[in-house]
PDB file of C-alpha atoms and ligand atoms in Angstrom:
ATOM      1  CA  MET A   1      -0.096  -9.416   6.795  1.00 97.00           C
ATOM      2  CA  LEU A   2       2.749 -10.632   4.553  1.00 98.00           C
ATOM      3  CA  GLU A   3       2.828 -14.232   3.376  1.00 98.00           C
ATOM      4  CA  ILE A   4       5.662 -15.632   1.314  1.00 98.00           C
ATOM      5  CA  SER A   5       5.153 -19.147   0.028  1.00 98.00           C
ATOM      6  CA  GLN A   6       7.456 -21.422  -1.932  1.00 97.00           C
ATOM      7  CA  LEU A   7       9.433 -18.454  -3.220  1.00 97.00           C
ATOM      8  CA  ILE A   8      12.277 -19.129  -5.615  1.00 97.00           C
ATOM      9  CA  ALA A   9      14.361 -16.252  -6.978  1.00 96.00           C
ATOM     10  CA  GLY A  10      17.882 -15.421  -8.065  1.00 94.00           C
ATOM     11  CA  TYR A  11      20.199 -13.677 -10.449  1.00 94.00           C
ATOM     12  CA  GLY A  12      20.684 -15.455 -13.778  1.00 89.00           C
ATOM     13  CA  ASN A  13      21.997 -18.893 -12.900  1.00 88.00           C
ATOM     14  CA  ILE A  14      22.427 -18.096  -9.212  1.00 90.00           C
ATOM     15  CA  LYS A  15      19.492 -19.403  -7.220  1.00 91.00           C
ATOM     16  CA  ALA A  16      19.726 -17.127  -4.203  1.00 95.00           C
ATOM     17  CA  LEU A  17      16.338 -18.282  -2.848  1.00 96.00           C
ATOM     18  CA  LYS A  18      15.663 -21.995  -3.143  1.00 96.00           C
ATOM     19  CA  THR A  19      12.275 -22.095  -1.411  1.00 94.00           C
ATOM     20  CA  VAL A  20      11.368 -19.513   1.133  1.00 97.00           C
ATOM     21  CA  ASN A  21       8.234 -19.667   3.285  1.00 97.00           C
ATOM     22  CA  LEU A  22       7.826 -16.802   5.683  1.00 98.00           C
ATOM     23  CA  SER A  23       4.989 -14.961   7.301  1.00 98.00           C
ATOM     24  CA  VAL A  24       4.854 -11.595   9.020  1.00 98.00           C
ATOM     25  CA  PRO A  25       1.738 -11.159  11.186  1.00 98.00           C
ATOM     26  CA  LYS A  26       0.234  -7.685  11.487  1.00 98.00           C
ATOM     27  CA  GLY A  27       1.658  -5.605  14.325  1.00 98.00           C
ATOM     28  CA  THR A  28       4.732  -7.756  14.898  1.00 98.00           C
ATOM     29  CA  ILE A  29       8.478  -7.448  14.460  1.00 98.00           C
ATOM     30  CA  VAL A  30       9.858 -10.435  12.576  1.00 98.00           C
ATOM     31  CA  SER A  31      13.637 -10.845  12.400  1.00 98.00           C
ATOM     32  CA  LEU A  32      15.355 -12.681   9.572  1.00 97.00           C
ATOM     33  CA  ILE A  33      18.860 -13.782  10.439  1.00 95.00           C
ATOM     34  CA  GLY A  34      21.547 -15.823   8.724  1.00 93.00           C
ATOM     35  CA  ALA A  35      25.108 -15.690   7.461  1.00 88.00           C
ATOM     36  CA  ASN A  36      26.345 -13.443   4.647  1.00 89.00           C
ATOM     37  CA  GLY A  37      24.986 -14.561   1.320  1.00 91.00           C
ATOM     38  CA  ALA A  38      22.155 -16.620   2.834  1.00 93.00           C
ATOM     39  CA  GLY A  39      19.576 -14.704   0.773  1.00 96.00           C
ATOM     40  CA  LYS A  40      18.150 -12.205   3.250  1.00 96.00           C
ATOM     41  CA  THR A  41      18.607  -9.144   1.043  1.00 96.00           C
ATOM     42  CA  THR A  42      17.264 -11.051  -1.947  1.00 97.00           C
ATOM     43  CA  THR A  43      14.137 -11.914   0.057  1.00 97.00           C
ATOM     44  CA  MET A  44      13.573  -8.218   0.732  1.00 97.00           C
ATOM     45  CA  LYS A  45      14.236  -7.315  -2.897  1.00 97.00           C
ATOM     46  CA  ALA A  46      11.723  -9.933  -4.038  1.00 97.00           C
ATOM     47  CA  ILE A  47       9.073  -8.479  -1.707  1.00 98.00           C
ATOM     48  CA  MET A  48       9.716  -4.991  -3.115  1.00 97.00           C
ATOM     49  CA  GLY A  49       9.569  -6.151  -6.739  1.00 97.00           C
ATOM     50  CA  MET A  50      13.266  -5.403  -7.279  1.00 96.00           C
ATOM     51  CA  VAL A  51      13.997  -9.056  -8.046  1.00 96.00           C
ATOM     52  CA  GLN A  52      11.522 -11.078 -10.114  1.00 94.00           C
ATOM     53  CA  PRO A  53      10.641 -14.429  -8.537  1.00 95.00           C
ATOM     54  CA  ALA A  54      11.006 -17.542 -10.689  1.00 95.00           C
ATOM     55  CA  ALA A  55       8.267 -19.280  -8.685  1.00 96.00           C
ATOM     56  CA  GLY A  56       6.177 -18.938  -5.569  1.00 97.00           C
ATOM     57  CA  GLN A  57       3.880 -16.290  -4.217  1.00 98.00           C
ATOM     58  CA  ILE A  58       4.089 -13.152  -2.115  1.00 98.00           C
ATOM     59  CA  SER A  59       0.839 -11.816  -0.751  1.00 98.00           C
ATOM     60  CA  PHE A  60       0.230  -8.682   1.266  1.00 98.00           C
ATOM     61  CA  GLN A  61      -3.008  -8.005   3.116  1.00 98.00           C
ATOM     62  CA  GLY A  62      -4.588 -10.859   1.234  1.00 97.00           C
ATOM     63  CA  HIS A  63      -3.604  -9.624  -2.230  1.00 97.00           C
ATOM     64  CA  ASN A  64      -1.079 -11.252  -4.507  1.00 97.00           C
ATOM     65  CA  ILE A  65       1.802  -8.804  -5.061  1.00 98.00           C
ATOM     66  CA  THR A  66       4.220 -11.258  -6.696  1.00 97.00           C
ATOM     67  CA  GLY A  67       6.155  -9.532  -9.464  1.00 93.00           C
ATOM     68  CA  LEU A  68       4.436  -6.145  -9.075  1.00 96.00           C
ATOM     69  CA  ALA A  69       6.519  -3.097 -10.009  1.00 96.00           C
ATOM     70  CA  VAL A  70       8.319  -1.415  -7.115  1.00 96.00           C
ATOM     71  CA  HIS A  71       6.186   1.743  -7.117  1.00 94.00           C
ATOM     72  CA  LYS A  72       3.038  -0.365  -6.917  1.00 96.00           C
ATOM     73  CA  VAL A  73       4.425  -2.319  -3.963  1.00 97.00           C
ATOM     74  CA  VAL A  74       5.219   0.984  -2.229  1.00 95.00           C
ATOM     75  CA  ASN A  75       1.693   2.163  -2.999  1.00 94.00           C
ATOM     76  CA  ARG A  76       0.265  -0.931  -1.334  1.00 96.00           C
ATOM     77  CA  GLY A  77       2.068   0.082   1.860  1.00 97.00           C
ATOM     78  CA  ILE A  78       5.503  -1.546   1.938  1.00 98.00           C
ATOM     79  CA  SER A  79       8.736   0.479   2.254  1.00 97.00           C
ATOM     80  CA  LEU A  80      12.344  -0.667   2.285  1.00 97.00           C
ATOM     81  CA  VAL A  81      15.267   0.852   4.162  1.00 97.00           C
ATOM     82  CA  PRO A  82      18.021  -0.671   2.037  1.00 94.00           C
ATOM     83  CA  GLU A  83      21.322  -2.087   3.163  1.00 91.00           C
ATOM     84  CA  GLY A  84      23.871   0.741   3.019  1.00 87.00           C
ATOM     85  CA  ARG A  85      21.080   3.320   3.437  1.00 81.00           C
ATOM     86  CA  SER A  86      21.223   4.838  -0.094  1.00 88.00           C
ATOM     87  CA  ILE A  87      21.098   8.417   1.110  1.00 90.00           C
ATOM     88  CA  LEU A  88      21.399  10.921  -1.740  1.00 93.00           C
ATOM     89  CA  ALA A  89      24.589  12.608  -0.603  1.00 93.00           C
ATOM     90  CA  GLN A  90      24.263  15.832  -2.618  1.00 95.00           C
ATOM     91  CA  MET A  91      20.631  16.409  -1.710  1.00 96.00           C
ATOM     92  CA  THR A  92      19.623  18.024   1.556  1.00 97.00           C
ATOM     93  CA  VAL A  93      18.136  16.127   4.465  1.00 98.00           C
ATOM     94  CA  LEU A  94      14.775  17.712   3.660  1.00 97.00           C
ATOM     95  CA  GLU A  95      14.978  16.716  -0.021  1.00 97.00           C
ATOM     96  CA  ASN A  96      15.892  13.147   0.951  1.00 97.00           C
ATOM     97  CA  LEU A  97      12.817  12.978   3.168  1.00 97.00           C
ATOM     98  CA  GLU A  98      10.596  14.482   0.479  1.00 95.00           C
ATOM     99  CA  MET A  99      11.794  11.755  -1.906  1.00 94.00           C
ATOM    100  CA  GLY A 100      10.152   9.229   0.396  1.00 93.00           C
ATOM    101  CA  ALA A 101       6.771  10.881  -0.156  1.00 93.00           C
ATOM    102  CA  TYR A 102       7.037  11.410  -3.913  1.00 88.00           C
ATOM    103  CA  GLN A 103       4.174   9.025  -4.682  1.00 87.00           C
ATOM    104  CA  ARG A 104       1.766  10.526  -2.212  1.00 86.00           C
ATOM    105  CA  THR A 105      -1.119  12.649  -3.345  1.00 88.00           C
ATOM    106  CA  ASP A 106      -2.732  13.313   0.046  1.00 90.00           C
ATOM    107  CA  ASN A 107      -2.202  16.547   1.926  1.00 90.00           C
ATOM    108  CA  ALA A 108      -0.633  15.148   5.102  1.00 91.00           C
ATOM    109  CA  VAL A 109       2.958  15.089   3.807  1.00 93.00           C
ATOM    110  CA  GLN A 110       3.923  18.207   5.759  1.00 94.00           C
ATOM    111  CA  HIS A 111       2.389  16.744   8.893  1.00 95.00           C
ATOM    112  CA  ASP A 112       4.401  13.540   8.473  1.00 95.00           C
ATOM    113  CA  LEU A 113       7.562  15.543   7.839  1.00 96.00           C
ATOM    114  CA  GLU A 114       7.059  17.261  11.187  1.00 96.00           C
ATOM    115  CA  LYS A 115       6.536  13.850  12.794  1.00 96.00           C
ATOM    116  CA  VAL A 116       9.859  12.623  11.391  1.00 97.00           C
ATOM    117  CA  PHE A 117      11.581  15.779  12.627  1.00 97.00           C
ATOM    118  CA  ALA A 118      10.014  15.313  16.070  1.00 96.00           C
ATOM    119  CA  ARG A 119      11.226  11.705  16.169  1.00 95.00           C
ATOM    120  CA  PHE A 120      14.717  12.637  14.939  1.00 96.00           C
ATOM    121  CA  PRO A 121      15.468  16.188  16.159  1.00 96.00           C
ATOM    122  CA  ILE A 122      18.969  16.025  14.667  1.00 96.00           C
ATOM    123  CA  LEU A 123      17.404  15.775  11.209  1.00 97.00           C
ATOM    124  CA  ALA A 124      15.366  18.907  11.892  1.00 97.00           C
ATOM    125  CA  GLU A 125      18.513  20.758  12.921  1.00 97.00           C
ATOM    126  CA  ARG A 126      20.301  19.632   9.784  1.00 97.00           C
ATOM    127  CA  ARG A 127      17.423  19.809   7.361  1.00 97.00           C
ATOM    128  CA  GLN A 128      19.262  22.084   4.917  1.00 97.00           C
ATOM    129  CA  GLN A 129      22.547  20.167   4.990  1.00 97.00           C
ATOM    130  CA  PRO A 130      23.517  17.682   2.289  1.00 97.00           C
ATOM    131  CA  GLY A 131      22.731  14.102   3.321  1.00 96.00           C
ATOM    132  CA  GLY A 132      26.356  13.138   2.725  1.00 95.00           C
ATOM    133  CA  THR A 133      27.554  15.349   5.590  1.00 96.00           C
ATOM    134  CA  LEU A 134      25.645  13.339   8.218  1.00 96.00           C
ATOM    135  CA  SER A 135      27.292  10.689  10.407  1.00 94.00           C
ATOM    136  CA  GLY A 136      26.511   7.014   9.771  1.00 94.00           C
ATOM    137  CA  GLY A 137      23.904   6.874  12.522  1.00 95.00           C
ATOM    138  CA  GLN A 138      22.255  10.074  11.323  1.00 96.00           C
ATOM    139  CA  GLN A 139      22.163   8.728   7.769  1.00 96.00           C
ATOM    140  CA  GLN A 140      20.451   5.579   9.062  1.00 96.00           C
ATOM    141  CA  MET A 141      17.881   7.748  10.812  1.00 96.00           C
ATOM    142  CA  LEU A 142      17.424   9.699   7.588  1.00 97.00           C
ATOM    143  CA  ALA A 143      16.928   6.451   5.657  1.00 97.00           C
ATOM    144  CA  ILE A 144      14.317   5.313   8.178  1.00 97.00           C
ATOM    145  CA  GLY A 145      12.655   8.733   8.121  1.00 97.00           C
ATOM    146  CA  ARG A 146      12.550   8.651   4.327  1.00 97.00           C
ATOM    147  CA  ALA A 147      10.875   5.239   4.376  1.00 96.00           C
ATOM    148  CA  LEU A 148       8.321   6.456   6.947  1.00 96.00           C
ATOM    149  CA  MET A 149       7.430   9.344   4.641  1.00 97.00           C
ATOM    150  CA  ALA A 150       5.682   6.796   2.406  1.00 95.00           C
ATOM    151  CA  ARG A 151       3.405   5.880   5.353  1.00 95.00           C
ATOM    152  CA  PRO A 152       4.222   2.162   5.221  1.00 97.00           C
ATOM    153  CA  LYS A 153       2.073  -0.455   6.894  1.00 98.00           C
ATOM    154  CA  LEU A 154       5.019  -2.824   6.604  1.00 98.00           C
ATOM    155  CA  LEU A 155       8.584  -1.554   6.946  1.00 98.00           C
ATOM    156  CA  LEU A 156      11.488  -3.667   5.683  1.00 98.00           C
ATOM    157  CA  LEU A 157      14.797  -2.857   7.369  1.00 98.00           C
ATOM    158  CA  ASP A 158      17.950  -4.347   5.834  1.00 97.00           C
ATOM    159  CA  GLU A 159      20.848  -4.344   8.301  1.00 96.00           C
ATOM    160  CA  PRO A 160      20.048  -1.011   9.945  1.00 96.00           C
ATOM    161  CA  SER A 161      22.793  -1.366  12.569  1.00 94.00           C
ATOM    162  CA  MET A 162      25.590  -2.123  10.113  1.00 93.00           C
ATOM    163  CA  GLY A 163      28.765  -0.150  10.722  1.00 91.00           C
ATOM    164  CA  LEU A 164      27.395   1.844  13.638  1.00 93.00           C
ATOM    165  CA  ALA A 165      28.904   2.332  17.103  1.00 91.00           C
ATOM    166  CA  PRO A 166      27.218   0.408  19.962  1.00 91.00           C
ATOM    167  CA  LEU A 167      25.480   3.450  21.451  1.00 92.00           C
ATOM    168  CA  VAL A 168      24.084   4.386  18.067  1.00 93.00           C
ATOM    169  CA  VAL A 169      22.987   0.791  17.489  1.00 94.00           C
ATOM    170  CA  ALA A 170      21.018   0.964  20.748  1.00 94.00           C
ATOM    171  CA  ASP A 171      19.307   4.153  19.494  1.00 94.00           C
ATOM    172  CA  ILE A 172      18.375   2.492  16.219  1.00 95.00           C
ATOM    173  CA  PHE A 173      16.857  -0.529  17.961  1.00 96.00           C
ATOM    174  CA  LYS A 174      14.909   1.781  20.264  1.00 96.00           C
ATOM    175  CA  VAL A 175      13.525   3.638  17.263  1.00 96.00           C
ATOM    176  CA  ILE A 176      12.531   0.346  15.594  1.00 97.00           C
ATOM    177  CA  ARG A 177      10.668  -0.685  18.732  1.00 97.00           C
ATOM    178  CA  GLU A 178       8.864   2.687  18.880  1.00 97.00           C
ATOM    179  CA  ILE A 179       7.845   2.593  15.230  1.00 97.00           C
ATOM    180  CA  ASN A 180       6.409  -0.870  15.809  1.00 98.00           C
ATOM    181  CA  ALA A 181       4.623   0.191  19.001  1.00 97.00           C
ATOM    182  CA  GLU A 182       2.948   2.959  16.987  1.00 95.00           C
ATOM    183  CA  GLY A 183       1.446   0.361  14.658  1.00 96.00           C
ATOM    184  CA  THR A 184       3.896  -0.356  11.846  1.00 98.00           C
ATOM    185  CA  THR A 185       4.673  -4.005  11.163  1.00 98.00           C
ATOM    186  CA  ILE A 186       8.387  -4.707  10.704  1.00 98.00           C
ATOM    187  CA  LEU A 187      10.532  -7.246   8.902  1.00 98.00           C
ATOM    188  CA  LEU A 188      14.113  -6.857  10.104  1.00 98.00           C
ATOM    189  CA  VAL A 189      17.260  -8.321   8.556  1.00 97.00           C
ATOM    190  CA  GLU A 190      20.206  -8.131  10.932  1.00 94.00           C
ATOM    191  CA  GLN A 191      23.732  -9.416  11.489  1.00 89.00           C
ATOM    192  CA  ASN A 192      23.376  -8.287  15.080  1.00 90.00           C
ATOM    193  CA  VAL A 193      21.582 -11.510  15.952  1.00 92.00           C
ATOM    194  CA  ARG A 194      21.327 -11.074  19.698  1.00 92.00           C
ATOM    195  CA  GLN A 195      19.580  -7.696  19.419  1.00 93.00           C
ATOM    196  CA  ALA A 196      17.495  -8.747  16.447  1.00 95.00           C
ATOM    197  CA  ILE A 197      16.051 -11.712  18.353  1.00 95.00           C
ATOM    198  CA  LYS A 198      15.564  -9.695  21.516  1.00 95.00           C
ATOM    199  CA  ILE A 199      13.471  -7.066  19.771  1.00 96.00           C
ATOM    200  CA  ALA A 200      11.412  -9.522  17.675  1.00 98.00           C
ATOM    201  CA  HIS A 201       8.186 -11.437  18.204  1.00 98.00           C
ATOM    202  CA  TYR A 202       9.160 -14.094  15.668  1.00 98.00           C
ATOM    203  CA  ALA A 203      12.487 -15.040  14.131  1.00 97.00           C
ATOM    204  CA  TYR A 204      13.496 -16.895  10.977  1.00 97.00           C
ATOM    205  CA  VAL A 205      16.921 -18.359  10.336  1.00 96.00           C
ATOM    206  CA  MET A 206      18.074 -18.567   6.727  1.00 96.00           C
ATOM    207  CA  GLU A 207      20.880 -20.668   5.281  1.00 94.00           C
ATOM    208  CA  THR A 208      21.824 -20.829   1.599  1.00 93.00           C
ATOM    209  CA  GLY A 209      18.467 -19.777   0.253  1.00 96.00           C
ATOM    210  CA  ARG A 210      16.218 -21.696   2.639  1.00 96.00           C
ATOM    211  CA  ILE A 211      14.531 -21.099   5.973  1.00 96.00           C
ATOM    212  CA  VAL A 212      16.033 -23.685   8.307  1.00 94.00           C
ATOM    213  CA  LEU A 213      14.400 -22.675  11.555  1.00 95.00           C
ATOM    214  CA  HIS A 214      11.603 -20.351  12.666  1.00 97.00           C
ATOM    215  CA  GLY A 215       9.390 -19.710  15.634  1.00 97.00           C
ATOM    216  CA  PRO A 216       8.637 -17.320  18.472  1.00 97.00           C
ATOM    217  CA  ALA A 217      11.761 -15.236  19.104  1.00 96.00           C
ATOM    218  CA  ALA A 218      12.205 -16.509  22.665  1.00 94.00           C
ATOM    219  CA  GLU A 219      12.305 -20.102  21.401  1.00 95.00           C
ATOM    220  CA  ILE A 220      14.769 -19.285  18.640  1.00 94.00           C
ATOM    221  CA  ALA A 221      17.016 -17.496  21.149  1.00 92.00           C
ATOM    222  CA  ASN A 222      17.207 -20.700  23.209  1.00 91.00           C
ATOM    223  CA  ASP A 223      17.670 -23.077  20.308  1.00 91.00           C
ATOM    224  CA  PRO A 224      21.055 -24.794  20.678  1.00 88.00           C
ATOM    225  CA  ARG A 225      21.768 -24.499  16.936  1.00 88.00           C
ATOM    226  CA  VAL A 226      21.207 -20.747  17.027  1.00 86.00           C
ATOM    227  CA  MET A 227      23.273 -20.366  20.190  1.00 85.00           C
ATOM    228  CA  GLU A 228      26.099 -22.317  18.630  1.00 83.00           C
ATOM    229  CA  ALA A 229      26.096 -20.658  15.216  1.00 83.00           C
ATOM    230  CA  TYR A 230      25.055 -17.081  15.973  1.00 82.00           C
ATOM    231  CA  LEU A 231      25.272 -16.343  19.672  1.00 79.00           C
ATOM    232  CA  GLY A 232      28.788 -17.519  20.439  1.00 74.00           C
ATOM    233  CA  GLY A 233      27.675 -20.770  22.049  1.00 61.00           C
ATOM    234  CA  ARG A 234      26.130 -19.206  25.111  1.00 51.00           C
TER     235      ARG A 234
HETATM  236  P1  ATP B 301      24.424 -10.183   3.018  1.00 95.84           P
HETATM  237  O1  ATP B 301      24.198 -10.058   4.465  1.00 95.84           O
HETATM  238  O2  ATP B 301      25.853 -10.407   2.653  1.00 95.84           O
HETATM  239  O3  ATP B 301      23.773  -9.126   2.193  1.00 95.84           O
HETATM  240  P2  ATP B 301      22.263 -11.895   2.318  1.00 95.84           P
HETATM  241  O4  ATP B 301      21.808 -12.991   3.207  1.00 95.84           O
HETATM  242  O5  ATP B 301      21.468 -10.653   2.292  1.00 95.84           O
HETATM  243  O6  ATP B 301      23.753 -11.569   2.632  1.00 95.84           O
HETATM  244  P3  ATP B 301      21.945 -11.931  -0.509  1.00 95.84           P
HETATM  245  O7  ATP B 301      22.553 -10.583  -0.698  1.00 95.84           O
HETATM  246  O8  ATP B 301      20.481 -12.063  -0.637  1.00 95.84           O
HETATM  247  O9  ATP B 301      22.370 -12.530   0.899  1.00 95.84           O
HETATM  248  O10 ATP B 301      22.678 -12.929  -1.510  1.00 95.84           O
HETATM  249  C1  ATP B 301      22.255 -14.258  -1.741  1.00 95.84           C
HETATM  250  C2  ATP B 301      23.086 -14.864  -2.869  1.00 95.84           C
HETATM  251  O11 ATP B 301      22.847 -14.182  -4.090  1.00 95.84           O
HETATM  252  C3  ATP B 301      24.587 -14.798  -2.652  1.00 95.84           C
HETATM  253  O12 ATP B 301      25.143 -15.997  -3.152  1.00 95.84           O
HETATM  254  C4  ATP B 301      25.012 -13.631  -3.481  1.00 95.84           C
HETATM  255  O13 ATP B 301      26.343 -13.760  -3.905  1.00 95.84           O
HETATM  256  C5  ATP B 301      24.044 -13.664  -4.630  1.00 95.84           C
HETATM  257  N1  ATP B 301      23.764 -12.315  -5.150  1.00 95.84           N
HETATM  258  C6  ATP B 301      23.298 -11.282  -4.462  1.00 95.84           C
HETATM  259  N2  ATP B 301      23.104 -10.192  -5.229  1.00 95.84           N
HETATM  260  C7  ATP B 301      23.472 -10.575  -6.482  1.00 95.84           C
HETATM  261  C8  ATP B 301      23.514  -9.922  -7.765  1.00 95.84           C
HETATM  262  N3  ATP B 301      23.103  -8.664  -7.913  1.00 95.84           N
HETATM  263  N4  ATP B 301      23.951 -10.634  -8.818  1.00 95.84           N
HETATM  264  C9  ATP B 301      24.351 -11.924  -8.673  1.00 95.84           C
HETATM  265  N5  ATP B 301      24.339 -12.590  -7.513  1.00 95.84           N
HETATM  266  C10 ATP B 301      23.907 -11.951  -6.422  1.00 95.84           C
END
């Protein structure tokens, strides 16, 4: 569904991505793991059109989307839940969710809003409260709900479990699994490597701007290098 080939991108003189090849098959969860600064967020930004690639190609459903403007990428069916969530703190929960649908012209927005509220009842209860008053876990749910309001075929999740308590993390991973089971393809960036591999079909390991290892998640989980570097040697 998503194919990234020979992608090079960065910020001025900083080459954050030195050559990234990555593919996300339709219907799967693919986890991208790696240390801080490896280039995971930059990969997501390049997919969304937020960072312009210097070279390489990104294709989605067989069409070249390299360098397309962000709104066009969203229109094609890709949504990002950014690192840090980017909830609009002064706007209500409802307004935050409506923001996710701002490009839509169909008449199913209300229906999808009800679906998000059914999935996250706490958001329904708090729909008139400012986003900034929600807990971290609730804000993450709001960020996911907002992304779903664009009806993505591919959902990019950048560190959704960051800063959340273990029980809340478990909820978030459960939600990711459900969204995938309902048909949305997922590319997941996570520091929580154990969970990220467990939930995924395929995993990619990134180091300093390159993919150094990839394969079916079960194989990656048992790779000695991954165990040593990311799973505490067990
Ligand atoms: P993290 O988990 O810390 O977000 P990451 O794997 O997502 O790490 P990136 O955020 O993609 O890594 O960063 C890759 C490299 O690009 C790092 O060296 C980082 O310092 C640099 N970088 C990231 N954002 C910018 C920016 N806006 N301007 C300049 N350099 C940046």
